[in-house]
PDB file of C-alpha atoms in Angstrom:
ATOM      1  CA  UNK E 237      56.061 -16.054  -6.569  1.00  0.00           C
ATOM      2  CA  UNK E 238      55.877 -18.453  -3.540  1.00  0.00           C
ATOM      3  CA  UNK E 239      55.235 -15.570  -1.228  1.00  0.00           C
ATOM      4  CA  UNK E 240      52.363 -14.364  -3.599  1.00  0.00           C
ATOM      5  CA  UNK E 241      50.868 -17.785  -3.749  1.00  0.00           C
ATOM      6  CA  UNK E 242      51.143 -18.274   0.094  1.00  0.00           C
ATOM      7  CA  UNK E 243      49.363 -14.847   0.573  1.00  0.00           C
ATOM      8  CA  UNK E 244      46.504 -15.562  -1.906  1.00  0.00           C
ATOM      9  CA  UNK E 245      45.963 -19.134  -0.475  1.00  0.00           C
ATOM     10  CA  UNK E 246      44.031 -17.720   2.462  1.00  0.00           C
ATOM     11  CA  UNK E 247      40.312 -17.290   1.640  1.00  0.00           C
ATOM     12  CA  UNK E 248      40.065 -14.080   3.756  1.00  0.00           C
ATOM     13  CA  UNK E 249      43.014 -12.347   1.843  1.00  0.00           C
ATOM     14  CA  UNK E 250      41.554 -13.620  -1.469  1.00  0.00           C
ATOM     15  CA  UNK E 251      38.373 -11.828  -0.436  1.00  0.00           C
ATOM     16  CA  UNK E 252      40.260  -8.528   0.294  1.00  0.00           C
ATOM     17  CA  UNK E 253      41.988  -8.862  -3.155  1.00  0.00           C
ATOM     18  CA  UNK E 254      38.729  -9.202  -4.880  1.00  0.00           C
ATOM     19  CA  UNK E 255      37.311  -6.135  -3.048  1.00  0.00           C
ATOM     20  CA  UNK E 256      40.546  -4.118  -3.914  1.00  0.00           C
ATOM     21  CA  UNK E 257      40.146  -5.100  -7.595  1.00  0.00           C
ATOM     22  CA  UNK E 258      37.011  -3.004  -7.661  1.00  0.00           C
ATOM     23  CA  UNK E 259      38.602   0.063  -6.261  1.00  0.00           C
ATOM     24  CA  UNK E 260      41.010   1.195  -3.504  1.00  0.00           C
ATOM     25  CA  UNK E 261      39.595   1.221   0.008  1.00  0.00           C
ATOM     26  CA  UNK E 262      40.488   2.057   3.481  1.00  0.00           C
ATOM     27  CA  UNK E 263      41.040  -0.500   6.235  1.00  0.00           C
ATOM     28  CA  UNK E 264      37.831   0.151   8.129  1.00  0.00           C
ATOM     29  CA  UNK E 265      35.658  -0.271   5.015  1.00  0.00           C
ATOM     30  CA  UNK E 266      37.547  -3.404   3.846  1.00  0.00           C
ATOM     31  CA  UNK E 267      36.862  -4.898   7.399  1.00  0.00           C
ATOM     32  CA  UNK E 268      33.223  -4.035   7.129  1.00  0.00           C
ATOM     33  CA  UNK E 269      32.750  -5.440   3.657  1.00  0.00           C
ATOM     34  CA  UNK E 270      34.658  -8.654   4.509  1.00  0.00           C
ATOM     35  CA  UNK E 271      32.667  -9.020   7.714  1.00  0.00           C
ATOM     36  CA  UNK E 272      35.910  -9.208   9.825  1.00  0.00           C
ATOM     37  CA  UNK E 273      37.541  -7.310  12.620  1.00  0.00           C
ATOM     38  CA  UNK E 274      39.784  -4.546  11.723  1.00  0.00           C
ATOM     39  CA  UNK E 275      42.882  -5.704  13.520  1.00  0.00           C
ATOM     40  CA  UNK E 276      42.526  -9.113  11.692  1.00  0.00           C
ATOM     41  CA  UNK E 277      42.036  -7.277   8.402  1.00  0.00           C
ATOM     42  CA  UNK E 278      45.023  -5.086   8.911  1.00  0.00           C
ATOM     43  CA  UNK E 279      47.286  -8.160   9.413  1.00  0.00           C
ATOM     44  CA  UNK E 280      45.941  -9.708   6.150  1.00  0.00           C
ATOM     45  CA  UNK E 281      46.558  -6.451   4.292  1.00  0.00           C
ATOM     46  CA  UNK E 282      50.147  -6.241   5.631  1.00  0.00           C
ATOM     47  CA  UNK E 283      50.768  -9.935   4.479  1.00  0.00           C
ATOM     48  CA  UNK E 284      49.447  -9.000   1.045  1.00  0.00           C
ATOM     49  CA  UNK E 285      51.524  -5.877   0.939  1.00  0.00           C
ATOM     50  CA  UNK E 286      54.714  -7.852   1.849  1.00  0.00           C
ATOM     51  CA  UNK E 287      53.879 -10.164  -1.000  1.00  0.00           C
ATOM     52  CA  UNK E 288      53.701  -7.275  -3.327  1.00  0.00           C
ATOM     53  CA  UNK E 289      50.183  -7.534  -4.455  1.00  0.00           C
ATOM     54  CA  UNK E 290      48.770  -4.525  -2.674  1.00  0.00           C
ATOM     55  CA  UNK E 291      50.164  -1.103  -1.885  1.00  0.00           C
ATOM     56  CA  UNK E 292      49.035   1.396   0.641  1.00  0.00           C
ATOM     57  CA  UNK E 293      49.370   5.118   1.533  1.00  0.00           C
ATOM     58  CA  UNK E 294      48.148   7.325   4.367  1.00  0.00           C
ATOM     59  CA  UNK E 295      45.627   9.879   3.705  1.00  0.00           C
ATOM     60  CA  UNK E 296      44.692  11.986   6.703  1.00  0.00           C
ATOM     61  CA  UNK E 297      43.688   9.587   9.474  1.00  0.00           C
ATOM     62  CA  UNK E 298      42.961   6.800   7.102  1.00  0.00           C
ATOM     63  CA  UNK E 299      45.440   4.168   5.394  1.00  0.00           C
ATOM     64  CA  UNK E 300      44.070   3.352   1.804  1.00  0.00           C
ATOM     65  CA  UNK E 301      45.001   0.195   0.214  1.00  0.00           C
ATOM     66  CA  UNK E 302      45.104  -0.423  -3.714  1.00  0.00           C
ATOM     67  CA  UNK E 303      45.715  -3.575  -5.645  1.00  0.00           C
ATOM     68  CA  UNK E 304      48.865  -3.912  -7.752  1.00  0.00           C
ATOM     69  CA  UNK E 305      47.796  -5.756 -10.954  1.00  0.00           C
ATOM     70  CA  UNK E 306      51.449  -6.539 -12.116  1.00  0.00           C
ATOM     71  CA  UNK E 307      51.952  -9.593  -9.806  1.00  0.00           C
ATOM     72  CA  UNK E 308      48.608 -10.962 -10.520  1.00  0.00           C
ATOM     73  CA  UNK E 309      49.166 -10.833 -14.269  1.00  0.00           C
ATOM     74  CA  UNK E 310      52.690 -12.419 -13.799  1.00  0.00           C
ATOM     75  CA  UNK E 311      50.959 -15.273 -11.822  1.00  0.00           C
ATOM     76  CA  UNK E 312      48.237 -15.632 -14.518  1.00  0.00           C
ATOM     77  CA  UNK E 313      50.993 -15.916 -17.189  1.00  0.00           C
ATOM     78  CA  UNK E 314      52.867 -18.505 -15.329  1.00  0.00           C
ATOM     79  CA  UNK E 315      49.591 -20.512 -14.642  1.00  0.00           C
ATOM     80  CA  UNK E 316      48.828 -20.315 -18.212  1.00  0.00           C
ATOM     81  CA  UNK E 317      52.352 -21.539 -19.128  1.00  0.00           C
ATOM     82  CA  UNK E 318      51.949 -24.594 -16.871  1.00  0.00           C
ATOM     83  CA  UNK E 319      48.563 -25.328 -18.452  1.00  0.00           C
ATOM     84  CA  UNK E 320      49.855 -25.111 -21.933  1.00  0.00           C
ATOM     85  CA  UNK E 321      52.754 -27.355 -20.937  1.00  0.00           C
ATOM     86  CA  UNK E 322      50.338 -29.894 -19.568  1.00  0.00           C
ATOM     87  CA  UNK E 323      48.316 -29.787 -22.752  1.00  0.00           C
ATOM     88  CA  UNK E 324      51.329 -30.022 -25.138  1.00  0.00           C
ATOM     89  CA  UNK E 325      50.595 -32.384 -28.080  1.00  0.00           C
ATOM     90  CA  UNK E 326      52.425 -35.706 -27.716  1.00  0.00           C
ATOM     91  CA  UNK E 327      53.866 -34.625 -24.352  1.00  0.00           C
ATOM     92  CA  UNK E 328      54.088 -36.529 -21.214  1.00  0.00           C
ATOM     93  CA  UNK E 329      50.524 -35.803 -20.144  1.00  0.00           C
ATOM     94  CA  UNK E 330      49.150 -36.860 -23.493  1.00  0.00           C
ATOM     95  CA  UNK E 331      51.134 -40.094 -23.257  1.00  0.00           C
ATOM     96  CA  UNK E 332      49.849 -40.653 -19.790  1.00  0.00           C
ATOM     97  CA  UNK E 333      46.270 -40.124 -20.932  1.00  0.00           C
ATOM     98  CA  UNK E 334      46.615 -42.488 -23.862  1.00  0.00           C
ATOM     99  CA  UNK E 335      48.145 -45.081 -21.548  1.00  0.00           C
ATOM    100  CA  UNK E 336      45.116 -44.654 -19.161  1.00  0.00           C
ATOM    101  CA  UNK E 337      42.836 -45.434 -21.931  1.00  0.00           C
ATOM    102  CA  UNK E 338      44.658 -48.515 -22.939  1.00  0.00           C
ATOM    103  CA  UNK E 339      44.705 -49.559 -19.282  1.00  0.00           C
ATOM    104  CA  UNK E 340      40.916 -49.308 -19.021  1.00  0.00           C
ATOM    105  CA  UNK E 341      40.496 -51.302 -22.167  1.00  0.00           C
ATOM    106  CA  UNK E 342      42.894 -54.163 -21.239  1.00  0.00           C
ATOM    107  CA  UNK E 343      41.628 -54.496 -17.613  1.00  0.00           C
ATOM    108  CA  UNK E 344      38.146 -54.994 -19.181  1.00  0.00           C
ATOM    109  CA  UNK E 345      39.504 -57.590 -21.626  1.00  0.00           C
ATOM    110  CA  UNK E 346      41.456 -59.590 -19.067  1.00  0.00           C
ATOM    111  CA  UNK E 347      38.810 -62.002 -17.717  1.00  0.00           C
ATOM    112  CA  UNK E 348      40.707 -65.267 -17.737  1.00  0.00           C
ATOM    113  CA  UNK E 349      44.140 -66.799 -18.296  1.00  0.00           C
ATOM    114  CA  UNK E 350      45.388 -66.757 -21.821  1.00  0.00           C
ATOM    115  CA  UNK E 351      43.104 -63.666 -22.601  1.00  0.00           C
ATOM    116  CA  UNK E 352      46.160 -61.938 -24.464  1.00  0.00           C
ATOM    117  CA  UNK E 353      47.818 -64.906 -26.028  1.00  0.00           C
ATOM    118  CA  UNK E 354      48.950 -64.460 -29.606  1.00  0.00           C
ATOM    119  CA  UNK E 355      48.469 -60.760 -29.366  1.00  0.00           C
ATOM    120  CA  UNK E 356      51.149 -59.095 -31.423  1.00  0.00           C
ATOM    121  CA  UNK E 357      52.850 -55.749 -32.012  1.00  0.00           C
ATOM    122  CA  UNK E 358      55.090 -54.677 -34.713  1.00  0.00           C
ATOM    123  CA  UNK E 359      57.619 -51.782 -34.737  1.00  0.00           C
ATOM    124  CA  UNK E 360      59.858 -50.321 -37.350  1.00  0.00           C
ATOM    125  CA  UNK E 361      62.480 -47.761 -37.179  1.00  0.00           C
ATOM    126  CA  UNK E 362      64.916 -46.390 -39.797  1.00  0.00           C
ATOM    127  CA  UNK E 363      68.234 -45.850 -37.884  1.00  0.00           C
ATOM    128  CA  UNK E 364      71.090 -43.613 -38.867  1.00  0.00           C
ATOM    129  CA  UNK E 365      73.898 -46.193 -38.217  1.00  0.00           C
ATOM    130  CA  UNK E 366      75.117 -49.216 -39.822  1.00  0.00           C
ATOM    131  CA  UNK E 367      73.886 -52.601 -38.593  1.00  0.00           C
ATOM    132  CA  UNK E 368      77.128 -53.371 -36.841  1.00  0.00           C
ATOM    133  CA  UNK E 369      76.667 -50.478 -34.441  1.00  0.00           C
ATOM    134  CA  UNK E 370      72.869 -50.950 -34.143  1.00  0.00           C
ATOM    135  CA  UNK E 371      73.619 -54.639 -33.209  1.00  0.00           C
ATOM    136  CA  UNK E 372      75.862 -53.470 -30.365  1.00  0.00           C
ATOM    137  CA  UNK E 373      73.064 -51.267 -29.058  1.00  0.00           C
ATOM    138  CA  UNK E 374      70.807 -54.184 -29.149  1.00  0.00           C
ATOM    139  CA  UNK E 375      73.027 -56.561 -27.354  1.00  0.00           C
ATOM    140  CA  UNK E 376      75.640 -54.875 -25.021  1.00  0.00           C
ATOM    141  CA  UNK E 377      74.321 -54.113 -21.572  1.00  0.00           C
ATOM    142  CA  UNK E 378      76.056 -50.756 -21.340  1.00  0.00           C
ATOM    143  CA  UNK E 379      74.557 -49.557 -24.486  1.00  0.00           C
ATOM    144  CA  UNK E 380      71.176 -51.163 -23.906  1.00  0.00           C
ATOM    145  CA  UNK E 381      70.915 -49.351 -20.596  1.00  0.00           C
ATOM    146  CA  UNK E 382      70.734 -46.000 -22.488  1.00  0.00           C
ATOM    147  CA  UNK E 383      67.545 -46.822 -24.413  1.00  0.00           C
ATOM    148  CA  UNK E 384      65.814 -49.992 -23.188  1.00  0.00           C
ATOM    149  CA  UNK E 385      63.085 -48.204 -21.060  1.00  0.00           C
ATOM    150  CA  UNK E 386      60.365 -45.690 -21.770  1.00  0.00           C
ATOM    151  CA  UNK E 387      61.066 -42.125 -21.131  1.00  0.00           C
ATOM    152  CA  UNK E 388      59.931 -41.980 -17.420  1.00  0.00           C
ATOM    153  CA  UNK E 389      61.954 -45.022 -16.431  1.00  0.00           C
ATOM    154  CA  UNK E 390      65.552 -45.941 -16.034  1.00  0.00           C
ATOM    155  CA  UNK E 391      67.421 -49.312 -15.941  1.00  0.00           C
ATOM    156  CA  UNK E 392      68.628 -50.174 -12.434  1.00  0.00           C
ATOM    157  CA  UNK E 393      69.907 -53.751 -13.238  1.00  0.00           C
ATOM    158  CA  UNK E 394      70.481 -55.122 -16.711  1.00  0.00           C
ATOM    159  CA  UNK E 395      71.960 -58.555 -17.814  1.00  0.00           C
ATOM    160  CA  UNK E 396      71.865 -59.456 -21.576  1.00  0.00           C
ATOM    161  CA  UNK E 397      73.977 -62.480 -22.591  1.00  0.00           C
ATOM    162  CA  UNK E 398      73.823 -62.323 -26.404  1.00  0.00           C
ATOM    163  CA  UNK E 399      74.133 -66.000 -27.162  1.00  0.00           C
ATOM    164  CA  UNK E 400      71.602 -68.798 -27.590  1.00  0.00           C
ATOM    165  CA  UNK E 401      70.493 -69.655 -24.051  1.00  0.00           C
ATOM    166  CA  UNK E 402      71.892 -66.608 -22.660  1.00  0.00           C
ATOM    167  CA  UNK E 403      70.183 -65.016 -19.692  1.00  0.00           C
ATOM    168  CA  UNK E 404      68.291 -61.646 -19.750  1.00  0.00           C
ATOM    169  CA  UNK E 405      67.414 -59.609 -16.608  1.00  0.00           C
ATOM    170  CA  UNK E 406      65.781 -56.159 -16.816  1.00  0.00           C
ATOM    171  CA  UNK E 407      65.007 -54.159 -13.611  1.00  0.00           C
ATOM    172  CA  UNK E 408      63.838 -50.466 -13.927  1.00  0.00           C
ATOM    173  CA  UNK E 409      62.870 -47.688 -11.610  1.00  0.00           C
ATOM    174  CA  UNK E 410      61.496 -44.245 -12.041  1.00  0.00           C
ATOM    175  CA  UNK E 411      63.887 -42.000 -13.972  1.00  0.00           C
ATOM    176  CA  UNK E 412      63.939 -39.529 -11.204  1.00  0.00           C
ATOM    177  CA  UNK E 413      64.427 -41.996  -8.419  1.00  0.00           C
ATOM    178  CA  UNK E 414      68.262 -41.615  -8.457  1.00  0.00           C
ATOM    179  CA  UNK E 415      68.711 -42.789  -4.962  1.00  0.00           C
ATOM    180  CA  UNK E 416      66.569 -46.043  -5.275  1.00  0.00           C
ATOM    181  CA  UNK E 417      64.327 -44.956  -2.527  1.00  0.00           C
ATOM    182  CA  UNK E 418      61.038 -45.819  -4.173  1.00  0.00           C
ATOM    183  CA  UNK E 419      59.823 -49.216  -5.069  1.00  0.00           C
ATOM    184  CA  UNK E 420      61.098 -51.027  -8.128  1.00  0.00           C
ATOM    185  CA  UNK E 421      58.883 -50.104 -10.933  1.00  0.00           C
ATOM    186  CA  UNK E 422      59.165 -53.418 -12.747  1.00  0.00           C
ATOM    187  CA  UNK E 423      61.464 -56.493 -13.429  1.00  0.00           C
ATOM    188  CA  UNK E 424      61.546 -58.860 -16.361  1.00  0.00           C
ATOM    189  CA  UNK E 425      63.621 -62.045 -16.927  1.00  0.00           C
ATOM    190  CA  UNK E 426      64.142 -64.076 -19.975  1.00  0.00           C
ATOM    191  CA  UNK E 427      66.362 -66.070 -22.350  1.00  0.00           C
ATOM    192  CA  UNK E 428      68.061 -65.471 -25.760  1.00  0.00           C
ATOM    193  CA  UNK E 429      66.838 -67.913 -28.341  1.00  0.00           C
ATOM    194  CA  UNK E 430      68.710 -66.954 -31.671  1.00  0.00           C
ATOM    195  CA  UNK E 431      71.749 -64.711 -32.395  1.00  0.00           C
ATOM    196  CA  UNK E 432      72.871 -63.886 -36.079  1.00  0.00           C
ATOM    197  CA  UNK E 433      75.127 -60.908 -35.450  1.00  0.00           C
ATOM    198  CA  UNK E 434      74.205 -57.840 -37.365  1.00  0.00           C
ATOM    199  CA  UNK E 435      71.070 -59.579 -38.827  1.00  0.00           C
ATOM    200  CA  UNK E 436      68.697 -61.128 -36.371  1.00  0.00           C
ATOM    201  CA  UNK E 437      68.098 -61.446 -32.608  1.00  0.00           C
ATOM    202  CA  UNK E 438      65.280 -63.446 -30.917  1.00  0.00           C
ATOM    203  CA  UNK E 439      64.613 -63.701 -27.272  1.00  0.00           C
ATOM    204  CA  UNK E 440      61.799 -64.485 -24.798  1.00  0.00           C
ATOM    205  CA  UNK E 441      61.059 -61.851 -22.021  1.00  0.00           C
ATOM    206  CA  UNK E 442      58.613 -62.139 -19.131  1.00  0.00           C
ATOM    207  CA  UNK E 443      57.652 -59.304 -16.729  1.00  0.00           C
ATOM    208  CA  UNK E 444      57.313 -60.424 -13.175  1.00  0.00           C
ATOM    209  CA  UNK E 445      54.075 -59.830 -11.046  1.00  0.00           C
ATOM    210  CA  UNK E 446      54.597 -58.455  -7.376  1.00  0.00           C
ATOM    211  CA  UNK E 447      54.382 -62.090  -6.190  1.00  0.00           C
ATOM    212  CA  UNK E 448      57.121 -63.160  -8.484  1.00  0.00           C
ATOM    213  CA  UNK E 449      54.890 -65.075 -11.049  1.00  0.00           C
ATOM    214  CA  UNK E 450      55.194 -64.352 -14.758  1.00  0.00           C
ATOM    215  CA  UNK E 451      52.748 -61.820 -16.097  1.00  0.00           C
ATOM    216  CA  UNK E 452      53.123 -63.215 -19.683  1.00  0.00           C
ATOM    217  CA  UNK E 453      55.891 -64.160 -22.042  1.00  0.00           C
ATOM    218  CA  UNK E 454      57.013 -61.909 -25.017  1.00  0.00           C
ATOM    219  CA  UNK E 455      58.430 -63.551 -28.037  1.00  0.00           C
ATOM    220  CA  UNK E 456      60.562 -60.829 -29.526  1.00  0.00           C
ATOM    221  CA  UNK E 457      62.225 -60.998 -32.795  1.00  0.00           C
ATOM    222  CA  UNK E 458      64.408 -58.088 -34.232  1.00  0.00           C
ATOM    223  CA  UNK E 459      65.589 -58.028 -37.785  1.00  0.00           C
ATOM    224  CA  UNK E 460      68.092 -55.721 -39.218  1.00  0.00           C
ATOM    225  CA  UNK E 461      68.592 -54.740 -42.920  1.00  0.00           C
ATOM    226  CA  UNK E 462      71.304 -52.398 -44.206  1.00  0.00           C
ATOM    227  CA  UNK E 463      70.109 -49.304 -46.223  1.00  0.00           C
ATOM    228  CA  UNK E 464      72.006 -46.461 -47.857  1.00  0.00           C
ATOM    229  CA  UNK E 465      71.578 -44.206 -44.849  1.00  0.00           C
ATOM    230  CA  UNK E 466      71.986 -46.784 -42.175  1.00  0.00           C
ATOM    231  CA  UNK E 467      69.673 -49.699 -40.953  1.00  0.00           C
ATOM    232  CA  UNK E 468      65.940 -50.561 -40.985  1.00  0.00           C
ATOM    233  CA  UNK E 469      65.075 -52.358 -37.745  1.00  0.00           C
ATOM    234  CA  UNK E 470      61.884 -54.413 -37.599  1.00  0.00           C
ATOM    235  CA  UNK E 471      60.662 -55.773 -34.272  1.00  0.00           C
ATOM    236  CA  UNK E 472      57.856 -58.212 -33.846  1.00  0.00           C
ATOM    237  CA  UNK E 473      56.263 -59.049 -30.483  1.00  0.00           C
ATOM    238  CA  UNK E 474      54.094 -62.061 -29.826  1.00  0.00           C
ATOM    239  CA  UNK E 475      52.528 -62.838 -26.364  1.00  0.00           C
ATOM    240  CA  UNK E 476      51.915 -66.181 -24.634  1.00  0.00           C
ATOM    241  CA  UNK E 477      51.049 -67.339 -21.232  1.00  0.00           C
ATOM    242  CA  UNK E 478      49.205 -64.110 -20.408  1.00  0.00           C
ATOM    243  CA  UNK E 479      47.683 -64.048 -16.805  1.00  0.00           C
ATOM    244  CA  UNK E 480      44.599 -62.030 -15.701  1.00  0.00           C
ATOM    245  CA  UNK E 481      46.871 -59.921 -13.669  1.00  0.00           C
ATOM    246  CA  UNK E 482      48.973 -58.929 -16.863  1.00  0.00           C
ATOM    247  CA  UNK E 483      46.529 -56.297 -18.031  1.00  0.00           C
ATOM    248  CA  UNK E 484      48.645 -53.335 -16.702  1.00  0.00           C
ATOM    249  CA  UNK E 485      51.808 -54.546 -18.348  1.00  0.00           C
ATOM    250  CA  UNK E 486      50.023 -55.282 -21.607  1.00  0.00           C
ATOM    251  CA  UNK E 487      48.545 -51.839 -21.725  1.00  0.00           C
ATOM    252  CA  UNK E 488      52.059 -50.214 -21.728  1.00  0.00           C
ATOM    253  CA  UNK E 489      53.678 -52.248 -24.464  1.00  0.00           C
ATOM    254  CA  UNK E 490      52.881 -50.348 -27.498  1.00  0.00           C
ATOM    255  CA  UNK E 491      53.517 -46.858 -26.030  1.00  0.00           C
ATOM    256  CA  UNK E 492      56.516 -48.033 -23.855  1.00  0.00           C
ATOM    257  CA  UNK E 493      58.480 -50.036 -26.356  1.00  0.00           C
ATOM    258  CA  UNK E 494      57.832 -47.380 -28.957  1.00  0.00           C
ATOM    259  CA  UNK E 495      59.307 -44.735 -26.690  1.00  0.00           C
ATOM    260  CA  UNK E 496      62.353 -47.091 -26.156  1.00  0.00           C
ATOM    261  CA  UNK E 497      62.824 -47.380 -29.876  1.00  0.00           C
ATOM    262  CA  UNK E 498      62.552 -43.593 -30.293  1.00  0.00           C
ATOM    263  CA  UNK E 499      65.266 -43.164 -27.664  1.00  0.00           C
ATOM    264  CA  UNK E 500      67.508 -45.717 -29.540  1.00  0.00           C
ATOM    265  CA  UNK E 501      66.895 -43.746 -32.894  1.00  0.00           C
ATOM    266  CA  UNK E 502      67.767 -40.447 -31.156  1.00  0.00           C
ATOM    267  CA  UNK E 503      70.921 -42.012 -29.538  1.00  0.00           C
ATOM    268  CA  UNK E 504      72.163 -43.461 -32.929  1.00  0.00           C
ATOM    269  CA  UNK E 505      71.126 -40.120 -34.683  1.00  0.00           C
ATOM    270  CA  UNK E 506      73.295 -38.201 -32.191  1.00  0.00           C
ATOM    271  CA  UNK E 507      76.336 -40.555 -32.870  1.00  0.00           C
ATOM    272  CA  UNK E 508      75.871 -40.118 -36.600  1.00  0.00           C
ATOM    273  CA  UNK E 509      75.727 -36.346 -36.329  1.00  0.00           C
ATOM    274  CA  UNK E 510      78.751 -36.320 -34.181  1.00  0.00           C
ATOM    275  CA  UNK E 511      80.677 -38.431 -36.639  1.00  0.00           C
ATOM    276  CA  UNK E 512      79.497 -36.243 -39.446  1.00  0.00           C
ATOM    277  CA  UNK E 513      80.712 -33.112 -37.571  1.00  0.00           C
ATOM    278  CA  UNK E 514      84.074 -34.679 -36.989  1.00  0.00           C
ATOM    279  CA  UNK E 515      84.322 -35.807 -40.627  1.00  0.00           C
ATOM    280  CA  UNK E 516      83.395 -32.125 -41.661  1.00  0.00           C
ATOM    281  CA  UNK E 517      85.938 -30.583 -39.504  1.00  0.00           C
ATOM    282  CA  UNK E 518      88.668 -32.820 -40.646  1.00  0.00           C
ATOM    283  CA  UNK E 519      87.593 -32.171 -44.309  1.00  0.00           C
ATOM    284  CA  UNK E 520      87.624 -28.389 -43.763  1.00  0.00           C
ATOM    285  CA  UNK E 521      90.950 -28.541 -42.110  1.00  0.00           C
ATOM    286  CA  UNK E 522      92.414 -30.575 -44.964  1.00  0.00           C
ATOM    287  CA  UNK E 523      90.874 -28.192 -47.548  1.00  0.00           C
ATOM    288  CA  UNK E 524      92.390 -25.077 -45.942  1.00  0.00           C
ATOM    289  CA  UNK E 525      95.943 -26.567 -45.900  1.00  0.00           C
ATOM    290  CA  UNK E 526      95.554 -28.446 -49.207  1.00  0.00           C
ATOM    291  CA  UNK E 527      94.863 -25.577 -51.630  1.00  0.00           C
ATOM    292  CA  UNK E 528      98.608 -25.586 -52.386  1.00  0.00           C
ATOM    293  CA  UNK E 529      98.408 -29.090 -53.122  1.00  0.00           C
ATOM    294  CA  UNK E 530      95.589 -28.496 -55.659  1.00  0.00           C
ATOM    295  CA  UNK E 531      97.591 -25.825 -57.333  1.00  0.00           C
ATOM    296  CA  UNK E 532     100.634 -28.207 -57.455  1.00  0.00           C
ATOM    297  CA  UNK E 533      98.368 -30.707 -59.184  1.00  0.00           C
ATOM    298  CA  UNK E 534      97.194 -28.316 -61.713  1.00  0.00           C
ATOM    299  CA  UNK E 535     100.808 -27.270 -62.461  1.00  0.00           C
ATOM    300  CA  UNK E 536     101.701 -30.789 -62.920  1.00  0.00           C
ATOM    301  CA  UNK E 537      98.997 -31.186 -65.456  1.00  0.00           C
TER     302      UNK E 537
END
């Protein structure tokens, strides 16, 4: 595919492909129609032949070139697949487009300090584990690191001291920047306000602007309620101290934190399925060796 793309990238060769799509033609005629010299045309045709898109055969004193449609169809299919992937509903490109719309709106709204104060966001997720395990994922740095960023980011530094007055540091990079060669994507610092293990967590967290100033302060409250199937998690964000420069951060809150909570739900769901599978395996193993025990019980009765 790379050789084909390289061959087709030259306008002169693309012109020859277009001429051969009409019908097979000899080198001299192709040179004449393409308004090029024959030696140059021959070299272009040889490149196309090595790439597999044309074939040739000698007839008398002439060499006739013909187009091979198969590679072009394969290329068209691959381009179509890439276009479909980019247009996938709720895929990364759709998320990027939604974020772009939010970005435009927030930049227009950010005209003076305090412009986003008291802006609030609420989130709810039904999680497949008990509050005790959910709490650990909310407060233990090693577990937080698995979910506390949107899909395209990763945590590069994380401190979360789960006690009143405890320190919070969250630094993140692009998810594919595994060598830390690119710039830090963002950093936030904060403090824990309230801790009621398994029930309620409240903290303040402020993203930092490039010059080190606070972009805004997010007052975040998380409430956990046990359910028959696990835990309902309610999250409430409220903003204060918003600067004009905070628009880009504000634009990403709803999408970004929503993605993070989706990652948390997926992580806990995978844990739950793994536990269920282990329990099933144990149950099936017990059942296969315990049938005699059941027979013994019936005999005793």
